[in-house]
Short mmCIF file of C-alpha atoms in Angstrom, two decimals:
data_model
loop_
_atom_site.label_atom_id
_atom_site.label_comp_id
_atom_site.label_asym_id
_atom_site.label_seq_id
_atom_site.Cartn_x
_atom_site.Cartn_y
_atom_site.Cartn_z
CA LYS H 1 0.00 0.00 0.00
CA VAL H 2 2.82 2.36 0.84
CA ILE H 3 4.43 1.59 -2.48
CA TRP H 4 1.32 2.62 -4.40
CA THR H 5 1.25 5.87 -2.54
CA LEU H 6 4.89 6.51 -3.28
CA LEU H 7 4.43 5.70 -6.93
CA VAL H 8 1.72 8.28 -7.19
CA THR H 9 3.52 11.36 -5.95
CA ILE H 10 3.24 12.98 -9.29
CA LEU H 11 1.00 14.85 -11.48
CA GLY H 12 1.54 18.52 -12.11
CA TYR H 13 -1.22 21.03 -12.55
CA ALA H 14 0.16 23.11 -15.36
CA SER H 15 -0.04 22.07 -18.95
CA SER H 16 1.20 24.03 -21.91
CA LEU H 17 -1.17 22.68 -24.54
CA PRO H 18 -4.88 23.30 -24.50
CA VAL H 19 -7.18 20.33 -25.04
CA GLY H 20 -9.34 22.06 -27.58
CA ASP H 21 -11.39 25.16 -28.18
CA ASP H 22 -14.38 24.55 -26.00
CA SER H 23 -13.06 21.80 -23.83
CA ILE H 24 -11.24 23.96 -21.33
CA CYS H 25 -13.47 24.57 -18.36
CA THR H 26 -12.37 28.16 -18.04
CA THR H 27 -15.20 29.35 -15.88
CA GLU H 28 -14.84 26.69 -13.22
CA GLU H 29 -12.07 25.14 -11.22
CA LEU H 30 -11.50 21.59 -10.11
CA ALA H 31 -14.49 19.31 -10.06
CA LYS H 32 -14.98 16.06 -8.21
CA TYR H 33 -17.07 13.20 -9.49
CA SER H 34 -18.35 10.01 -8.08
CA ILE H 35 -17.68 7.21 -10.57
CA ILE H 36 -19.84 4.10 -10.32
CA PHE H 37 -18.99 0.96 -12.29
CA THR H 38 -21.75 -1.62 -12.71
CA GLY H 39 -20.97 -5.11 -13.96
CA LYS H 40 -23.72 -6.54 -16.17
CA TRP H 41 -21.93 -9.75 -17.07
CA SER H 42 -24.66 -12.19 -16.09
CA GLN H 43 -25.19 -15.75 -17.26
CA THR H 44 -28.59 -14.68 -18.60
CA ALA H 45 -27.18 -11.96 -20.81
CA PHE H 46 -24.02 -13.87 -21.81
CA PRO H 47 -24.88 -17.59 -21.57
CA LYS H 48 -22.10 -18.81 -23.84
CA GLN H 49 -19.19 -20.34 -21.91
CA TYR H 50 -20.16 -18.25 -18.88
CA PRO H 51 -17.36 -18.84 -16.31
CA LEU H 52 -18.86 -20.45 -13.22
CA TYR H 53 -15.73 -21.54 -11.32
CA ARG H 54 -11.90 -21.43 -11.17
CA PRO H 55 -12.47 -18.55 -11.40
CA PRO H 56 -16.08 -17.50 -11.75
CA ALA H 57 -16.92 -14.42 -13.83
CA GLN H 58 -15.71 -11.27 -12.09
CA TRP H 59 -14.08 -7.86 -12.58
CA SER H 60 -10.61 -6.67 -11.64
CA SER H 61 -10.08 -3.44 -9.79
CA MET H 62 -10.51 -0.28 -11.87
CA LEU H 63 -7.45 1.79 -12.70
CA GLY H 64 -8.16 5.22 -14.07
CA VAL H 65 -6.63 8.58 -14.73
CA THR H 66 -7.73 12.15 -15.37
CA HIS H 67 -5.61 13.82 -18.02
CA SER H 68 -5.21 16.16 -20.98
CA SER H 69 -5.25 15.15 -24.63
CA ASP H 70 -1.46 14.81 -24.48
CA TYR H 71 -1.91 11.52 -22.69
CA SER H 72 -3.75 8.44 -23.86
CA MET H 73 -4.19 5.38 -21.68
CA TRP H 74 -5.50 3.19 -24.50
CA LYS H 75 -7.15 3.69 -27.85
CA LYS H 76 -9.26 1.52 -30.10
CA ASN H 77 -7.33 0.32 -33.17
CA GLU H 78 -3.98 1.36 -31.69
CA TYR H 79 -1.38 -0.80 -29.96
CA ALA H 80 -1.77 -1.29 -26.23
CA SER H 81 1.10 -0.07 -24.07
CA ASN H 82 3.02 -2.59 -21.98
CA GLY H 83 1.14 -1.31 -18.97
CA VAL H 84 -2.27 -1.90 -20.50
CA ARG H 85 -1.08 -5.33 -21.70
CA ASP H 86 -0.07 -6.37 -18.17
CA PHE H 87 -3.30 -5.03 -16.74
CA ALA H 88 -5.53 -6.64 -19.38
CA GLU H 89 -3.71 -9.98 -19.22
CA LYS H 90 -3.00 -10.31 -15.51
CA GLY H 91 -4.62 -7.42 -13.70
CA GLU H 92 -1.16 -6.14 -12.76
CA ALA H 93 -1.16 -2.37 -12.43
CA TRP H 94 2.58 -1.73 -11.85
CA VAL H 95 3.71 -0.91 -15.36
CA LEU H 96 0.59 1.05 -16.20
CA MET H 97 1.04 3.12 -13.06
CA LYS H 98 4.62 3.86 -14.07
CA GLU H 99 3.54 4.91 -17.55
CA ILE H 100 0.99 7.29 -16.05
CA GLU H 101 3.56 8.59 -13.60
CA GLU H 102 5.99 9.34 -16.42
CA ALA H 103 3.34 11.11 -18.47
CA GLY H 104 2.54 13.21 -15.42
CA GLU H 105 6.18 14.09 -14.80
CA LYS H 106 7.45 14.61 -18.30
CA ILE H 107 4.62 16.29 -20.12
CA GLN H 108 2.32 17.19 -17.21
CA SER H 109 -0.53 15.60 -19.06
CA VAL H 110 -1.95 13.83 -16.02
CA HIS H 111 -3.91 15.29 -13.14
CA GLY H 112 -4.61 12.29 -10.95
CA ILE H 113 -5.07 8.56 -10.65
CA PHE H 114 -8.09 6.79 -9.24
CA SER H 115 -8.99 3.20 -8.60
CA ALA H 116 -11.94 1.24 -7.37
CA SER H 117 -11.97 -2.18 -5.79
CA ALA H 118 -12.59 -5.38 -7.74
CA ILE H 119 -16.05 -6.98 -8.02
CA PRO H 120 -16.00 -10.68 -7.12
CA SER H 121 -18.84 -11.56 -9.51
CA GLY H 122 -19.95 -10.70 -13.04
CA THR H 123 -22.66 -8.39 -11.77
CA GLY H 124 -22.35 -5.86 -8.99
CA GLN H 125 -21.00 -2.39 -8.39
CA THR H 126 -17.86 -0.63 -7.33
CA SER H 127 -17.25 3.07 -7.01
CA THR H 128 -14.75 5.72 -6.13
CA GLU H 129 -14.18 9.42 -6.67
CA LEU H 130 -12.08 11.27 -9.17
CA GLU H 131 -11.04 14.84 -9.73
CA VAL H 132 -10.73 16.72 -13.01
CA HIS H 133 -8.88 19.94 -13.69
CA PRO H 134 -9.71 22.61 -16.31
CA ARG H 135 -6.68 21.56 -18.34
CA HIS H 136 -7.10 17.88 -17.55
CA PRO H 137 -10.80 17.28 -18.20
CA LEU H 138 -10.48 13.80 -19.75
CA VAL H 139 -11.19 10.50 -18.00
CA SER H 140 -9.80 7.11 -18.99
CA PHE H 141 -9.88 3.81 -17.14
CA VAL H 142 -9.59 0.07 -17.62
CA VAL H 143 -11.18 -2.87 -15.84
CA ARG H 144 -10.00 -6.37 -16.71
CA ILE H 145 -12.57 -9.07 -17.56
CA VAL H 146 -11.75 -12.06 -15.32
CA PRO H 147 -11.20 -14.76 -16.51
CA SER H 148 -10.10 -13.83 -20.03
CA PRO H 149 -6.96 -13.84 -22.20
CA ASP H 150 -6.50 -10.05 -22.41
CA TRP H 151 -9.99 -8.65 -22.43
CA PHE H 152 -11.12 -5.50 -20.71
CA VAL H 153 -13.70 -2.77 -20.64
CA GLY H 154 -12.96 0.90 -20.25
CA ILE H 155 -13.31 4.49 -21.26
CA ASP H 156 -10.88 6.36 -23.46
CA SER H 157 -10.58 10.13 -22.96
CA LEU H 158 -14.15 11.01 -22.10
CA ASN H 159 -14.34 14.80 -21.80
CA LEU H 160 -16.24 15.89 -18.70
CA CYS H 161 -16.17 19.52 -19.81
CA GLU H 162 -18.99 20.73 -22.02
CA GLY H 163 -19.07 24.33 -23.23
CA GLY H 164 -16.76 25.53 -20.47
CA HIS H 165 -18.64 23.83 -17.63
CA TRP H 166 -18.37 20.48 -15.93
CA MET H 167 -20.99 17.97 -16.96
CA GLU H 168 -23.52 17.13 -14.30
CA GLU H 169 -23.79 13.45 -15.04
CA VAL H 170 -22.76 11.04 -17.75
CA SER H 171 -23.50 7.39 -18.12
CA VAL H 172 -21.95 5.13 -20.74
CA ASP H 173 -22.50 1.48 -21.63
CA LEU H 174 -19.34 -0.57 -21.86
CA PHE H 175 -18.48 -3.33 -24.31
CA PRO H 176 -15.56 -5.78 -24.31
CA TYR H 177 -12.18 -4.99 -25.88
CA ASP H 178 -9.28 -7.26 -26.79
CA ALA H 179 -5.90 -5.78 -25.88
CA GLY H 180 -4.33 -7.55 -28.86
CA THR H 181 -1.59 -9.19 -26.83
CA ASP H 182 -2.90 -12.71 -26.19
CA SER H 183 -4.38 -14.95 -28.85
CA GLY H 184 -6.80 -16.78 -26.55
CA PHE H 185 -10.29 -17.10 -27.97
CA THR H 186 -12.35 -17.94 -24.91
CA PHE H 187 -12.63 -16.80 -21.30
CA SER H 188 -10.48 -19.73 -20.11
CA SER H 189 -8.00 -19.97 -22.97
CA PRO H 190 -4.42 -20.75 -21.88
CA ASN H 191 -1.88 -17.95 -22.15
CA PHE H 192 -0.65 -17.66 -25.75
CA ALA H 193 1.09 -14.44 -26.73
CA THR H 194 0.04 -12.71 -29.94
CA ILE H 195 3.26 -12.14 -31.93
CA PRO H 196 3.42 -9.67 -33.47
CA GLN H 197 1.12 -7.78 -31.14
CA ASP H 198 -2.23 -6.75 -32.59
CA THR H 199 -4.05 -3.47 -31.97
CA VAL H 200 -6.80 -2.98 -29.38
CA THR H 201 -10.03 -4.14 -30.98
CA GLU H 202 -13.61 -4.20 -29.85
CA ILE H 203 -15.04 -7.69 -29.43
CA THR H 204 -18.53 -7.84 -30.91
CA CYS H 205 -21.11 -10.57 -31.38
CA SER H 206 -19.69 -11.17 -34.86
CA SER H 207 -16.00 -10.29 -34.47
CA PRO H 208 -13.75 -12.26 -34.14
CA SER H 209 -15.91 -14.13 -36.61
CA HIS H 210 -15.42 -17.62 -35.26
CA PRO H 211 -17.94 -19.81 -33.42
CA ALA H 212 -15.38 -20.59 -30.71
CA ASN H 213 -15.20 -16.97 -29.61
CA SER H 214 -16.87 -16.56 -26.21
CA PHE H 215 -18.77 -13.46 -27.35
CA TYR H 216 -19.83 -14.88 -30.73
CA TYR H 217 -23.62 -14.65 -30.87
CA PRO H 218 -24.47 -14.73 -34.59
CA LYS H 219 -28.17 -14.09 -33.99
CA LEU H 220 -27.61 -10.82 -32.16
CA LYS H 221 -27.20 -7.48 -33.85
CA ILE H 222 -25.10 -6.07 -31.05
CA LEU H 223 -24.00 -7.49 -27.71
CA PRO H 224 -25.84 -6.30 -24.65
CA PRO H 225 -23.63 -3.94 -22.64
CA ILE H 226 -21.37 -6.01 -20.38
CA ALA H 227 -20.95 -3.14 -17.93
CA GLN H 228 -21.92 0.47 -17.41
CA VAL H 229 -20.19 3.44 -15.89
CA THR H 230 -21.78 6.57 -14.47
CA MET H 231 -20.02 9.72 -13.37
CA VAL H 232 -21.93 12.21 -11.23
CA LYS H 233 -20.54 15.61 -10.30
CA LEU H 234 -20.31 16.08 -6.56
CA LYS H 235 -22.04 19.20 -5.38
CA LYS H 236 -19.36 20.57 -3.09
CA THR H 237 -15.93 20.80 -4.62
CA GLN H 238 -13.33 20.74 -1.88
CA LEU H 239 -11.45 23.74 -3.09
CA GLY H 240 -9.17 23.49 -0.07
CA LEU H 241 -7.35 20.55 -1.63
CA SER H 242 -3.80 21.66 -2.26
CA ALA H 243 -2.59 18.49 -3.94
CA PRO H 244 -4.18 16.67 -6.85
CA PHE H 245 -6.77 14.21 -5.75
CA ILE H 246 -5.14 10.85 -5.42
CA ASN H 247 -6.88 7.65 -4.58
CA PRO H 248 -4.31 4.87 -4.34
CA PRO H 249 -5.55 1.67 -5.93
CA ALA H 250 -6.55 -1.14 -3.68
CA LYS H 251 -4.18 -4.08 -3.70
CA SER H 252 -5.14 -6.33 -6.56
CA ASN H 253 -7.32 -9.05 -5.18
CA GLU H 254 -7.40 -11.06 -8.31
CA VAL H 255 -5.62 -13.96 -6.63
CA ILE H 256 -8.57 -16.12 -7.45
CA ASP H 257 -7.60 -15.73 -11.10
CA SER H 258 -4.40 -17.71 -10.70
CA VAL H 259 -5.89 -20.55 -8.66
CA LYS Z 1 -48.30 24.06 -38.40
CA VAL Z 2 -48.42 22.83 -41.96
CA ILE Z 3 -45.74 25.29 -42.86
CA TRP Z 4 -43.37 23.92 -40.24
CA THR Z 5 -43.89 20.45 -41.54
CA LEU Z 6 -43.22 21.57 -45.08
CA LEU Z 7 -40.09 23.39 -44.06
CA VAL Z 8 -38.74 20.26 -42.50
CA THR Z 9 -38.84 17.88 -45.41
CA ILE Z 10 -35.13 17.67 -45.53
CA LEU Z 11 -32.23 16.02 -44.06
CA GLY Z 12 -30.34 13.32 -45.88
CA TYR Z 13 -28.78 10.31 -44.22
CA ALA Z 14 -25.50 10.06 -46.09
CA SER Z 15 -22.51 12.23 -45.26
CA SER Z 16 -19.15 12.09 -46.93
CA LEU Z 17 -17.03 13.37 -44.07
CA PRO Z 18 -16.50 11.43 -40.87
CA VAL Z 19 -16.91 13.32 -37.61
CA GLY Z 20 -13.73 11.98 -36.06
CA ASP Z 21 -11.87 8.81 -35.31
CA ASP Z 22 -13.88 7.40 -32.46
CA SER Z 23 -17.01 9.41 -32.82
CA ILE Z 24 -18.69 7.33 -35.49
CA CYS Z 25 -21.02 4.86 -33.88
CA THR Z 26 -20.04 2.11 -36.28
CA THR Z 27 -21.38 -0.77 -34.27
CA GLU Z 28 -24.85 0.63 -33.79
CA GLU Z 29 -27.51 2.22 -35.91
CA LEU Z 30 -29.91 5.01 -35.20
CA ALA Z 31 -30.59 5.81 -31.58
CA LYS Z 32 -33.47 7.67 -30.04
CA TYR Z 33 -33.19 9.80 -26.94
CA SER Z 34 -35.57 11.49 -24.66
CA ILE Z 35 -34.39 15.06 -24.05
CA ILE Z 36 -35.61 16.79 -20.89
CA PHE Z 37 -35.03 20.49 -20.34
CA THR Z 38 -35.38 21.80 -16.80
CA GLY Z 39 -35.59 25.52 -16.11
CA LYS Z 40 -33.86 26.53 -12.87
CA TRP Z 41 -34.39 30.26 -13.22
CA SER Z 42 -35.99 30.93 -9.86
CA GLN Z 43 -36.18 34.16 -7.94
CA THR Z 44 -34.29 32.48 -5.11
CA ALA Z 45 -31.34 31.54 -7.28
CA PHE Z 46 -31.37 34.73 -9.37
CA PRO Z 47 -32.93 37.45 -7.20
CA LYS Z 48 -31.51 40.39 -9.13
CA GLN Z 49 -34.10 42.04 -11.39
CA TYR Z 50 -36.05 38.78 -11.51
CA PRO Z 51 -38.85 39.39 -14.05
CA LEU Z 52 -42.19 39.01 -12.28
CA TYR Z 53 -44.59 40.42 -14.90
CA ARG Z 54 -45.00 41.71 -18.48
CA PRO Z 55 -43.68 39.15 -19.04
CA PRO Z 56 -42.67 37.03 -16.06
CA ALA Z 57 -39.52 34.87 -16.33
CA GLN Z 58 -40.06 32.00 -18.77
CA TRP Z 59 -38.46 29.93 -21.51
CA SER Z 60 -39.16 29.90 -25.23
CA SER Z 61 -39.70 26.66 -27.09
CA MET Z 62 -36.57 24.61 -27.73
CA LEU Z 63 -35.27 24.31 -31.27
CA GLY Z 64 -32.67 21.64 -31.81
CA VAL Z 65 -30.91 19.63 -34.45
CA THR Z 66 -28.89 16.43 -34.73
CA HIS Z 67 -26.01 16.80 -37.12
CA SER Z 68 -22.42 16.07 -38.16
CA SER Z 69 -19.42 18.28 -37.49
CA ASP Z 70 -19.99 19.93 -40.87
CA TYR Z 71 -22.84 21.89 -39.33
CA SER Z 72 -22.77 24.24 -36.39
CA MET Z 73 -25.89 25.86 -34.98
CA TRP Z 74 -23.99 28.27 -32.75
CA LYS Z 75 -20.58 28.48 -31.17
CA LYS Z 76 -19.14 30.36 -28.23
CA ASN Z 77 -16.91 33.25 -29.34
CA GLU Z 78 -18.15 33.09 -32.92
CA TYR Z 79 -20.76 35.26 -34.62
CA ALA Z 80 -24.36 34.14 -34.35
CA SER Z 81 -26.14 33.37 -37.62
CA ASN Z 82 -29.15 35.46 -38.60
CA GLY Z 83 -31.30 32.52 -37.56
CA VAL Z 84 -29.84 32.31 -34.08
CA ARG Z 85 -30.13 36.11 -33.79
CA ASP Z 86 -33.84 36.06 -34.60
CA PHE Z 87 -34.41 33.16 -32.24
CA ALA Z 88 -32.41 34.67 -29.37
CA GLU Z 89 -33.95 38.14 -29.80
CA LYS Z 90 -37.54 37.30 -30.61
CA GLY Z 91 -38.02 33.55 -30.33
CA GLU Z 92 -38.66 33.43 -34.08
CA ALA Z 93 -37.57 30.12 -35.54
CA TRP Z 94 -38.15 30.75 -39.26
CA VAL Z 95 -34.70 31.81 -40.37
CA LEU Z 96 -32.95 29.28 -38.16
CA MET Z 97 -35.11 26.51 -39.58
CA LYS Z 98 -34.18 27.62 -43.09
CA GLU Z 99 -30.49 27.62 -42.23
CA ILE Z 100 -30.80 24.09 -40.90
CA GLU Z 101 -32.79 23.04 -43.95
CA GLU Z 102 -30.10 24.39 -46.26
CA ALA Z 103 -27.32 22.65 -44.34
CA GLY Z 104 -29.28 19.43 -44.63
CA GLU Z 105 -29.82 19.80 -48.36
CA LYS Z 106 -26.49 21.17 -49.46
CA ILE Z 107 -23.97 19.34 -47.35
CA GLN Z 108 -26.12 16.63 -45.79
CA SER Z 109 -24.78 17.60 -42.42
CA VAL Z 110 -28.14 17.41 -40.65
CA HIS Z 111 -30.09 14.37 -39.61
CA GLY Z 112 -33.18 15.82 -37.99
CA ILE Z 113 -34.81 18.69 -36.20
CA PHE Z 114 -36.53 18.53 -32.85
CA SER Z 115 -38.42 20.97 -30.71
CA ALA Z 116 -40.05 21.07 -27.32
CA SER Z 117 -42.77 23.37 -26.12
CA ALA Z 118 -42.13 26.56 -24.19
CA ILE Z 119 -42.18 26.72 -20.38
CA PRO Z 120 -44.39 29.55 -19.08
CA SER Z 121 -42.28 30.11 -15.96
CA GLY Z 122 -38.62 30.28 -15.01
CA THR Z 123 -38.72 26.84 -13.45
CA GLY Z 124 -40.36 23.76 -14.90
CA GLN Z 125 -39.74 21.11 -17.50
CA THR Z 126 -40.31 20.41 -21.14
CA SER Z 127 -39.27 17.39 -23.13
CA THR Z 128 -39.29 15.75 -26.51
CA GLU Z 129 -37.45 13.03 -28.40
CA LEU Z 130 -34.61 13.20 -30.85
CA GLU Z 131 -32.85 10.76 -33.11
CA VAL Z 132 -29.14 10.54 -33.86
CA HIS Z 133 -27.45 8.76 -36.73
CA PRO Z 134 -23.96 7.18 -36.79
CA ARG Z 135 -22.72 9.97 -39.06
CA HIS Z 136 -24.80 12.63 -37.34
CA PRO Z 137 -24.13 11.99 -33.65
CA LEU Z 138 -24.03 15.64 -32.50
CA VAL Z 139 -26.81 17.50 -30.72
CA SER Z 140 -27.28 21.27 -30.63
CA PHE Z 141 -30.21 23.34 -29.47
CA VAL Z 142 -31.19 26.80 -28.30
CA VAL Z 143 -33.80 28.03 -25.84
CA ARG Z 144 -34.39 31.76 -25.53
CA ILE Z 145 -34.43 33.40 -22.09
CA VAL Z 146 -37.67 35.39 -21.88
CA PRO Z 147 -37.61 38.33 -21.27
CA SER Z 148 -34.11 39.28 -22.37
CA PRO Z 149 -32.38 41.30 -25.10
CA ASP Z 150 -30.79 38.33 -26.95
CA TRP Z 151 -29.95 35.84 -24.26
CA PHE Z 152 -30.29 32.11 -24.55
CA VAL Z 153 -29.14 28.79 -23.20
CA GLY Z 154 -28.19 25.81 -25.30
CA ILE Z 155 -25.88 23.02 -26.25
CA ASP Z 156 -23.34 23.19 -29.05
CA SER Z 157 -22.42 19.92 -30.78
CA LEU Z 158 -22.60 17.49 -27.87
CA ASN Z 159 -21.45 14.11 -29.18
CA LEU Z 160 -23.76 11.31 -28.04
CA CYS Z 161 -21.39 8.67 -29.40
CA GLU Z 162 -18.66 7.40 -27.10
CA GLY Z 163 -16.18 4.79 -28.29
CA GLY Z 164 -18.47 3.61 -31.07
CA HIS Z 165 -21.58 3.27 -28.91
CA TRP Z 166 -24.41 5.56 -28.02
CA MET Z 167 -24.21 7.10 -24.57
CA GLU Z 168 -26.75 5.85 -22.11
CA GLU Z 169 -27.40 9.17 -20.43
CA VAL Z 170 -25.89 12.59 -20.26
CA SER Z 171 -26.86 15.56 -18.18
CA VAL Z 172 -25.43 19.03 -18.57
CA ASP Z 173 -25.92 22.24 -16.63
CA LEU Z 174 -26.74 25.26 -18.75
CA PHE Z 175 -25.57 28.84 -18.32
CA PRO Z 176 -26.71 32.02 -20.08
CA TYR Z 177 -25.25 33.20 -23.38
CA ASP Z 178 -25.48 36.55 -25.12
CA ALA Z 179 -26.04 36.24 -28.88
CA GLY Z 180 -24.06 39.44 -29.45
CA THR Z 181 -26.77 41.11 -31.49
CA ASP Z 182 -28.57 43.35 -29.00
CA SER Z 183 -26.82 45.68 -26.57
CA GLY Z 184 -29.44 45.44 -23.84
CA PHE Z 185 -27.98 44.93 -20.39
CA THR Z 186 -30.95 43.74 -18.40
CA PHE Z 187 -33.86 41.33 -18.84
CA SER Z 188 -36.21 44.13 -19.79
CA SER Z 189 -33.86 46.38 -21.78
CA PRO Z 190 -35.43 47.98 -24.85
CA ASN Z 191 -34.34 46.66 -28.24
CA PHE Z 192 -31.01 48.22 -29.21
CA ALA Z 193 -29.06 46.52 -31.98
CA THR Z 194 -25.36 45.86 -31.44
CA ILE Z 195 -23.56 47.32 -34.46
CA PRO Z 196 -21.23 45.88 -35.46
CA GLN Z 197 -22.48 42.54 -34.22
CA ASP Z 198 -20.49 40.94 -31.39
CA THR Z 199 -19.67 37.24 -30.99
CA VAL Z 200 -21.67 34.84 -28.85
CA THR Z 201 -20.37 35.20 -25.31
CA GLU Z 202 -21.16 33.49 -22.06
CA ILE Z 203 -22.73 35.75 -19.45
CA THR Z 204 -21.14 35.11 -16.08
CA CYS Z 205 -21.51 36.62 -12.63
CA SER Z 206 -18.64 38.98 -13.45
CA SER Z 207 -18.97 39.49 -17.21
CA PRO Z 208 -20.21 41.86 -18.57
CA SER Z 209 -18.44 43.55 -15.68
CA HIS Z 210 -21.02 46.18 -14.87
CA PRO Z 211 -23.35 46.39 -11.87
CA ALA Z 212 -26.36 47.00 -14.14
CA ASN Z 213 -26.03 43.57 -15.76
CA SER Z 214 -28.88 41.33 -14.63
CA PHE Z 215 -26.51 38.43 -13.97
CA TYR Z 216 -23.84 40.51 -12.20
CA TYR Z 217 -23.32 38.92 -8.78
CA PRO Z 218 -19.84 40.06 -7.70
CA LYS Z 219 -19.87 37.89 -4.58
CA LEU Z 220 -20.39 34.64 -6.49
CA LYS Z 221 -17.60 32.60 -8.01
CA ILE Z 222 -19.84 31.17 -10.69
CA LEU Z 223 -23.53 31.56 -11.41
CA PRO Z 224 -25.77 28.70 -10.38
CA PRO Z 225 -26.94 26.79 -13.47
CA ILE Z 226 -29.98 28.56 -14.92
CA ALA Z 227 -31.21 25.35 -16.56
CA GLN Z 228 -30.26 21.75 -17.07
CA VAL Z 229 -30.69 19.31 -19.92
CA THR Z 230 -30.69 15.53 -19.72
CA MET Z 231 -30.66 13.10 -22.62
CA VAL Z 232 -31.56 9.48 -21.94
CA LYS Z 233 -31.26 6.77 -24.58
CA LEU Z 234 -34.56 5.06 -25.24
CA LYS Z 235 -34.35 1.31 -24.91
CA LYS Z 236 -36.17 0.29 -28.07
CA THR Z 237 -34.98 1.98 -31.21
CA GLN Z 238 -37.76 1.96 -33.75
CA LEU Z 239 -35.68 0.54 -36.56
CA GLY Z 240 -38.76 0.48 -38.76
CA LEU Z 241 -38.54 4.24 -39.25
CA SER Z 242 -37.82 4.88 -42.88
CA ALA Z 243 -37.51 8.64 -42.68
CA PRO Z 244 -35.39 10.72 -40.33
CA PHE Z 245 -37.14 11.43 -37.09
CA ILE Z 246 -38.83 14.76 -37.38
CA ASN Z 247 -40.66 16.51 -34.64
CA PRO Z 248 -42.18 19.73 -35.96
CA PRO Z 249 -41.82 22.55 -33.49
CA ALA Z 250 -44.87 23.69 -31.64
CA LYS Z 251 -46.14 27.10 -32.67
CA SER Z 252 -44.23 29.69 -30.71
CA ASN Z 253 -46.35 30.67 -27.74
CA GLU Z 254 -44.18 33.50 -26.69
CA VAL Z 255 -46.97 36.00 -27.35
CA ILE Z 256 -46.81 37.03 -23.75
CA ASP Z 257 -43.36 38.45 -24.52
CA SER Z 258 -44.75 41.16 -26.75
CA VAL Z 259 -47.57 42.21 -24.47
#
């Protein structure tokens, strides 16, 4: 726990590059949000190969960051960083935390890190708080799908600033992504590195187009959302905070994954 | 009423230019949303010069559009179109409707128009539905502040598509804007054209920086939101719709404004 806290002694306020014309919340200062993650990975909604034991369907802890457009945690159709690969494959946050730390130090593109505890079943909720800054209004996070080869859900650079003001509330459905680093096809596939690495791709009911794929439901038009995330602005911003809001991640409790 | 319907026989589906990398909802088709506008213009929240009669504080009808990034209804720090000027000054939608119609015909940047009825008091709700299209995922609208010289609230190009999927829900606080076309300083200022026209600017508790300004509250850090808008995705998209969703605006019932 101490180590996490040490790792996260970063994250400057100033940034030289604006995020975009209207996306700088000029008229307001820091804003705090409650972020609620809801797992919707039920056997009813996703009957195919639904993991019932060793381990049963569950979610890793959430690792997230508030940042400017100079930083990107992950992006659809681009290569995953080593940190995202480790997190998506094993739920290990070390390398990803270091990447975020470096982005915060070198290009001051990061405002703060947040994390929420794991959910020990496919459905259920976890929540935490995050803080955004006028020049760091974007939110990104990842949550690993457990068990899976390298699958995750997440948000990439959602802008909480709208027309110069902080959004009141935003809720987004989440769908599974493949980090492109492990060639496993099903929730319980053995580890099998993808060489060369592929890009991050969305897993849909028809892609990868192979009946063995755990999310292959040829009769569906789109998958039901496997999770949902809601961010709600907290009414009272603690303007007294002198340091960026930092919420050290809980120790990974994904031990059950390696049983 | 017939005229409105005739005016709105536009709005092609196809668009040649993508909105942005991640902003095309490739994996999903049309989506319908409920849009709820809530007026929060109470005498308690905005005691200064609160209009109590001839006319009392109220909101015009809402005129909105779903579109691609090739169209812009209005933009902070840019000049208002003639249509937005007429709407912000008098609640007249004719010219604005024509501008939207032309954008839909010429550059196919518009998917549909929506409108919601006026609210006869400063607080209260109005709602309607709107439809977005994968290549027209942006929402813009204006609602005139009545009485006022040329003040309005609205949304400019809010993207309802996040990571290839339609957002579940989004809620945004609204703050007053000055269309830059009338130099009146207070809610009940007489008509006095701004020549040359100024850009659209946000009215804050300190800007325009003059004690006569109706929103000048030097002790506040930021104004309380004067309205709020929430968009909620409707569960069942009516995929049977063969034409763009069109919701002809109600006849302006802002007659009270000219009494």
